[in-house]
Coordinates of C-alpha atoms in Angstrom, one line a residue:
M1 CA 59.9 27.3 -41.8
Q2 CA 56.2 26.0 -41.5
G3 CA 54.6 28.4 -43.9
P4 CA 53.3 31.9 -43.4
I5 CA 51.2 32.5 -40.3
R6 CA 48.0 33.1 -42.3
W7 CA 48.3 29.9 -44.2
W8 CA 49.2 27.8 -41.2
A9 CA 46.4 29.2 -39.1
R10 CA 43.9 28.8 -41.8
E11 CA 44.7 25.1 -42.4
H12 CA 44.5 24.6 -38.6
R13 CA 41.1 26.2 -38.4
V14 CA 39.9 24.1 -41.4
H15 CA 41.2 21.0 -39.5
H16 CA 39.2 21.8 -36.4
R17 CA 36.1 22.7 -38.2
Y18 CA 36.2 19.6 -40.5
T19 CA 38.0 17.1 -38.4
D20 CA 37.9 13.5 -39.9
T21 CA 36.0 14.6 -43.0
P22 CA 37.1 15.0 -46.6
D23 CA 37.6 18.7 -46.1
D24 CA 40.2 18.0 -43.2
P25 CA 43.5 18.8 -44.8
Y26 CA 45.3 16.2 -42.6
N27 CA 42.4 13.8 -42.3
I28 CA 43.7 10.7 -40.4
K29 CA 41.0 8.6 -42.1
Q30 CA 43.1 8.9 -45.2
G31 CA 46.0 7.1 -43.5
F32 CA 48.7 7.8 -41.0
W33 CA 51.3 9.0 -43.5
H34 CA 48.7 11.3 -45.2
A35 CA 48.1 13.0 -41.9
H36 CA 51.7 13.1 -40.9
I37 CA 53.4 14.6 -44.2
M38 CA 51.9 13.5 -47.4
W39 CA 49.1 16.2 -47.3
M40 CA 52.0 18.8 -47.6
I41 CA 53.9 16.9 -50.4
V42 CA 51.2 15.6 -52.7
K43 CA 48.9 18.0 -54.5
Q44 CA 45.5 17.9 -52.7
P45 CA 42.1 18.4 -54.5
K46 CA 40.5 21.8 -54.1
R47 CA 38.1 21.8 -51.2
A48 CA 35.0 24.0 -50.5
A49 CA 36.0 24.3 -46.9
R50 CA 35.5 27.8 -45.6
V51 CA 36.7 29.3 -42.3
D52 CA 36.8 32.9 -41.0
I53 CA 40.3 34.4 -41.2
S54 CA 39.3 38.0 -41.3
D55 CA 41.2 38.7 -38.2
L56 CA 44.4 37.4 -39.8
K57 CA 43.9 39.4 -42.9
A58 CA 43.5 42.5 -40.7
D59 CA 46.5 41.9 -38.7
P60 CA 49.5 43.9 -40.0
V61 CA 52.1 41.6 -38.6
V62 CA 50.5 38.7 -40.2
V63 CA 50.2 40.5 -43.6
W64 CA 53.8 41.7 -43.4
Q65 CA 55.2 38.2 -42.5
E66 CA 53.4 36.6 -45.4
R67 CA 54.6 39.2 -47.9
N68 CA 58.2 38.6 -46.8
Y69 CA 58.0 35.1 -45.9
I70 CA 60.6 33.5 -48.1
I71 CA 63.3 35.9 -47.1
L72 CA 62.4 35.7 -43.3
A73 CA 62.3 31.8 -43.5
L74 CA 65.7 31.6 -45.1
L75 CA 67.3 34.3 -42.8
M76 CA 65.9 33.0 -39.5
G77 CA 65.7 29.3 -40.3
W78 CA 69.2 28.7 -41.9
A79 CA 71.1 31.9 -42.2
F80 CA 70.9 33.1 -38.6
P81 CA 72.0 29.7 -36.9
A82 CA 74.8 29.3 -39.4
T83 CA 76.0 32.8 -38.8
L84 CA 75.7 32.6 -35.0
A85 CA 77.8 29.4 -35.0
G86 CA 80.2 30.8 -37.4
F87 CA 81.1 34.0 -35.4
C88 CA 80.9 32.4 -32.0
W89 CA 83.0 29.2 -32.6
N90 CA 83.8 29.3 -36.3
D91 CA 81.6 26.5 -37.3
W92 CA 79.5 27.8 -40.2
Y93 CA 78.8 24.5 -41.7
G94 CA 77.8 23.0 -38.2
G95 CA 75.4 25.8 -37.5
F96 CA 73.9 25.4 -40.9
L97 CA 73.6 21.7 -40.7
Y98 CA 72.7 21.0 -37.1
A99 CA 71.0 24.2 -35.9
G100 CA 69.4 24.8 -39.4
I101 CA 68.7 21.7 -41.4
I102 CA 68.5 18.9 -38.8
R103 CA 66.9 21.1 -36.3
M104 CA 64.2 22.0 -38.8
F105 CA 63.7 18.4 -39.7
L106 CA 63.2 17.3 -36.1
T107 CA 61.0 20.1 -35.0
H108 CA 58.8 19.5 -38.1
Q109 CA 58.4 15.9 -37.1
G110 CA 57.3 16.9 -33.7
V111 CA 54.6 19.2 -35.2
F112 CA 53.6 16.5 -37.8
C113 CA 53.1 13.9 -35.0
I114 CA 50.3 16.1 -33.5
N115 CA 48.5 15.6 -36.8
S116 CA 49.1 11.9 -37.1
V117 CA 50.2 10.1 -33.9
C118 CA 47.9 12.2 -31.8
H119 CA 45.0 11.3 -34.0
Y120 CA 46.0 7.6 -34.0
L121 CA 47.1 6.6 -30.6
G122 CA 46.3 7.4 -27.0
D123 CA 43.3 8.0 -24.8
Q124 CA 40.2 10.1 -25.1
P125 CA 39.3 11.4 -21.7
Y126 CA 37.0 14.3 -22.9
D127 CA 35.2 13.0 -26.0
D128 CA 35.7 9.9 -28.3
R129 CA 33.3 10.9 -31.2
L130 CA 36.4 12.1 -33.2
S131 CA 39.9 11.0 -33.6
P132 CA 42.0 13.4 -31.5
R133 CA 43.7 11.7 -28.5
N134 CA 45.9 12.4 -25.7
L135 CA 49.3 10.8 -25.8
P136 CA 51.1 13.1 -23.4
H137 CA 53.9 11.1 -21.8
A138 CA 55.4 9.7 -25.0
L139 CA 55.0 12.9 -27.1
A140 CA 55.3 15.6 -24.4
L141 CA 59.1 16.4 -25.1
F142 CA 58.8 15.9 -29.0
T143 CA 55.8 18.1 -29.4
L144 CA 56.7 20.6 -26.7
G145 CA 53.7 19.7 -24.8
E146 CA 51.1 19.3 -27.5
G147 CA 50.5 15.6 -26.9
Y148 CA 47.3 16.6 -24.9
H149 CA 45.4 16.7 -28.3
N150 CA 42.0 15.5 -27.2
F151 CA 41.8 18.3 -24.7
H152 CA 43.0 20.8 -27.4
H153 CA 40.1 19.7 -29.8
Q154 CA 37.5 20.0 -27.1
F155 CA 38.7 23.3 -25.8
P156 CA 40.4 24.9 -28.8
S157 CA 40.7 28.5 -27.5
D158 CA 42.4 27.5 -24.3
Y159 CA 46.1 28.3 -24.6
R160 CA 46.9 25.1 -22.6
N161 CA 47.0 21.7 -23.8
G162 CA 48.1 20.1 -20.6
V163 CA 45.4 21.6 -18.3
E164 CA 46.9 20.4 -15.0
W165 CA 49.9 22.5 -13.7
Y166 CA 52.1 19.4 -13.6
D167 CA 51.3 18.3 -17.2
L168 CA 54.4 18.2 -19.4
D169 CA 53.2 21.1 -21.6
F170 CA 56.2 23.2 -22.2
T171 CA 54.4 25.6 -24.6
K172 CA 51.8 26.4 -21.9
W173 CA 54.6 27.3 -19.4
A174 CA 56.3 29.5 -22.0
I175 CA 53.1 31.3 -22.9
W176 CA 52.2 31.7 -19.2
M177 CA 55.7 33.2 -18.5
W178 CA 55.3 35.7 -21.6
G179 CA 52.1 36.7 -20.1
K180 CA 53.7 37.6 -16.8
L181 CA 56.3 39.6 -18.7
G182 CA 53.7 41.4 -20.7
L183 CA 54.6 39.9 -24.0
V184 CA 51.2 38.3 -24.6
R185 CA 47.7 39.3 -23.4
D186 CA 44.1 38.1 -23.2
L187 CA 45.0 34.4 -22.5
K188 CA 41.9 32.3 -22.8
R189 CA 41.1 29.5 -20.3
F190 CA 37.9 27.4 -20.4
R191 CA 36.0 27.3 -17.1
Q192 CA 37.2 24.4 -15.0
N193 CA 33.6 23.4 -14.4
E194 CA 33.1 22.8 -18.1
I195 CA 36.3 20.8 -18.4
E196 CA 35.3 18.6 -15.5
K197 CA 31.8 18.1 -17.0
A198 CA 33.2 16.9 -20.3
S199 CA 35.6 14.5 -18.4
F200 CA 32.7 13.3 -16.2
Q201 CA 30.5 12.7 -19.2
Q202 CA 33.1 10.7 -21.1
L203 CA 33.8 8.7 -18.0
Q204 CA 30.1 7.9 -17.7
K205 CA 30.1 6.8 -21.4
T206 CA 33.1 4.6 -20.9
L207 CA 31.6 3.0 -17.8
K208 CA 28.3 2.4 -19.6
M209 CA 30.1 0.6 -22.4
R210 CA 32.2 -1.4 -19.9
E211 CA 28.9 -2.3 -18.0
H212 CA 27.4 -3.7 -21.2
Q213 CA 30.4 -5.9 -21.7
L214 CA 29.8 -7.6 -18.4
Q215 CA 27.3 -10.4 -17.4
W216 CA 25.1 -9.2 -14.5
G217 CA 22.8 -12.2 -14.6
P218 CA 19.1 -12.2 -15.8
S219 CA 17.1 -9.0 -14.8
L220 CA 14.2 -9.5 -12.5
E221 CA 11.8 -8.1 -15.1
E222 CA 12.6 -10.9 -17.6
L223 CA 12.2 -13.8 -15.1
P224 CA 8.9 -15.7 -14.4
V225 CA 7.0 -15.2 -11.1
I226 CA 6.2 -18.2 -8.8
D227 CA 4.5 -18.3 -5.5
W228 CA 5.7 -20.2 -2.4
R229 CA 3.7 -23.4 -3.2
E230 CA 5.3 -23.6 -6.6
L231 CA 8.7 -23.1 -4.9
Q232 CA 8.1 -26.0 -2.6
A233 CA 7.0 -28.2 -5.5
E234 CA 10.2 -27.4 -7.4
V235 CA 12.2 -28.3 -4.5
K236 CA 10.4 -31.6 -4.0
A237 CA 11.2 -32.4 -7.7
G238 CA 14.8 -32.2 -6.8
R239 CA 15.8 -28.5 -7.7
E240 CA 18.1 -26.7 -5.2
L241 CA 16.3 -23.4 -4.8
V242 CA 16.8 -20.7 -2.2
C243 CA 14.7 -17.6 -1.7
I244 CA 16.9 -14.4 -0.9
N245 CA 15.5 -10.9 -1.1
S246 CA 12.4 -12.1 -2.8
A247 CA 14.1 -13.7 -5.7
I248 CA 14.5 -17.4 -6.2
H249 CA 18.0 -18.7 -6.8
D250 CA 19.3 -22.1 -8.2
I251 CA 22.4 -22.9 -6.1
S252 CA 23.1 -26.3 -7.7
G253 CA 26.2 -25.3 -9.6
F254 CA 27.6 -23.2 -6.7
A255 CA 26.8 -24.9 -3.4
D256 CA 30.0 -27.1 -3.5
E257 CA 32.1 -24.0 -4.1
H258 CA 30.4 -21.9 -1.3
P259 CA 33.3 -20.5 0.9
G260 CA 31.2 -21.0 4.0
G261 CA 30.7 -24.6 3.0
S262 CA 28.0 -26.4 1.1
S263 CA 26.1 -27.7 4.2
I264 CA 25.1 -24.3 5.5
L265 CA 24.0 -23.2 2.0
R266 CA 22.0 -26.3 1.4
S267 CA 20.3 -25.9 4.8
F268 CA 18.3 -23.0 3.2
I269 CA 17.1 -25.1 0.2
G270 CA 13.3 -24.3 0.0
K271 CA 13.5 -21.6 2.7
D272 CA 14.0 -17.9 2.8
G273 CA 17.7 -17.2 3.5
S274 CA 17.4 -13.4 3.3
A275 CA 18.0 -12.7 6.9
A276 CA 21.0 -15.1 7.1
F277 CA 22.5 -13.6 3.8
N278 CA 22.1 -10.1 5.0
G279 CA 23.9 -10.4 8.3
G280 CA 22.0 -12.9 10.4
V281 CA 24.7 -15.5 9.6
Y282 CA 27.1 -13.4 7.6
S283 CA 26.8 -10.0 5.8
H284 CA 27.8 -10.9 2.3
S285 CA 30.0 -8.7 0.2
K286 CA 29.3 -6.9 -3.0
V287 CA 31.0 -9.6 -4.9
A288 CA 29.0 -12.3 -3.2
R289 CA 25.8 -10.4 -4.2
N290 CA 27.1 -10.2 -7.9
I291 CA 27.6 -14.0 -7.8
L292 CA 24.2 -14.6 -6.3
S293 CA 22.5 -12.4 -9.1
M294 CA 23.9 -14.9 -11.7
M295 CA 21.8 -17.6 -10.1
R296 CA 18.4 -15.9 -10.3
V297 CA 15.7 -18.0 -11.9
A298 CA 12.4 -16.4 -10.8
N299 CA 10.7 -13.8 -8.7
L300 CA 8.6 -14.8 -5.6
R301 CA 5.0 -13.7 -5.7
G302 CA 3.8 -12.3 -2.4
S303 CA 6.3 -13.2 0.4
S304 CA 7.7 -16.2 2.2
E305 CA 5.4 -15.4 5.0
D306 CA 2.5 -16.6 3.0
K307 CA 4.0 -20.1 2.9
L308 CA 1.3 -22.8 2.9
V309 CA -1.3 -21.0 5.1
E310 CA -4.8 -22.4 4.4
K311 CA -7.2 -19.6 5.1
S312 CA -10.6 -21.0 6.3
P313 CA -13.8 -19.7 4.8
G314 CA -14.5 -17.4 7.7
V315 CA -11.2 -15.7 7.8

């Protein structure tokens, strides 16, 4: 009792083509409840949205079902469960109420949650440019597996929503079983390589956004360049500067917190501590290198080997 096949499929195709736009029949940007149910209750303005449903119009089953929809809906939605319960255990009203009215209400809410909750909550492992989201664990039972909505919008012709075999996608398992029984055919699956690429690209984007939220210290390109003489002059003026890997670092705010002790770190003030930092004394961890990068204040021109060598005119 969710409308004729042709109408339902048309609205669904419009939703995919015009997701999150005014032409989307259950546009989440118009509010949660609009996407959930109000779009069916309140008269919507006429849209110019166009989708191809020529295949549906040419399907004799679809045409026959739409022509006889009212009687089919009443018979199969309410009369059949009432009759079954009435003949089997003499509970006509129970069959009509529980297997008819209440069952219809609950299953409708499950379908409606795909349009509302799955465009509102959850993660977006394949693409975050539009609103569809994956919320599989909370909605797997209620939606019969269609909580993997971000996947569905990126790979709409794939009969699966939960792409992994262990995903709680009951609809996928049912369709797969019908395929083995010969009841359905020509099941579509996107190539795994394309699925992995989309996942990888979204992960890259997420990591890039996370990278920009973190402080990595000043880049070497934006720092001034000084030579060894200038470094010595700064040290004589009282600055606690150490050269490591051709970059000058101000350790004044960190020396007392150095896990190896402040004395060993301060023993390299005005010197090149690269060899000691990279394994001569201790091969420092990635975390230590990240902390060090926050102390960069300048680049060293030339190398520490130049030091204070005075070249005679004949050299």
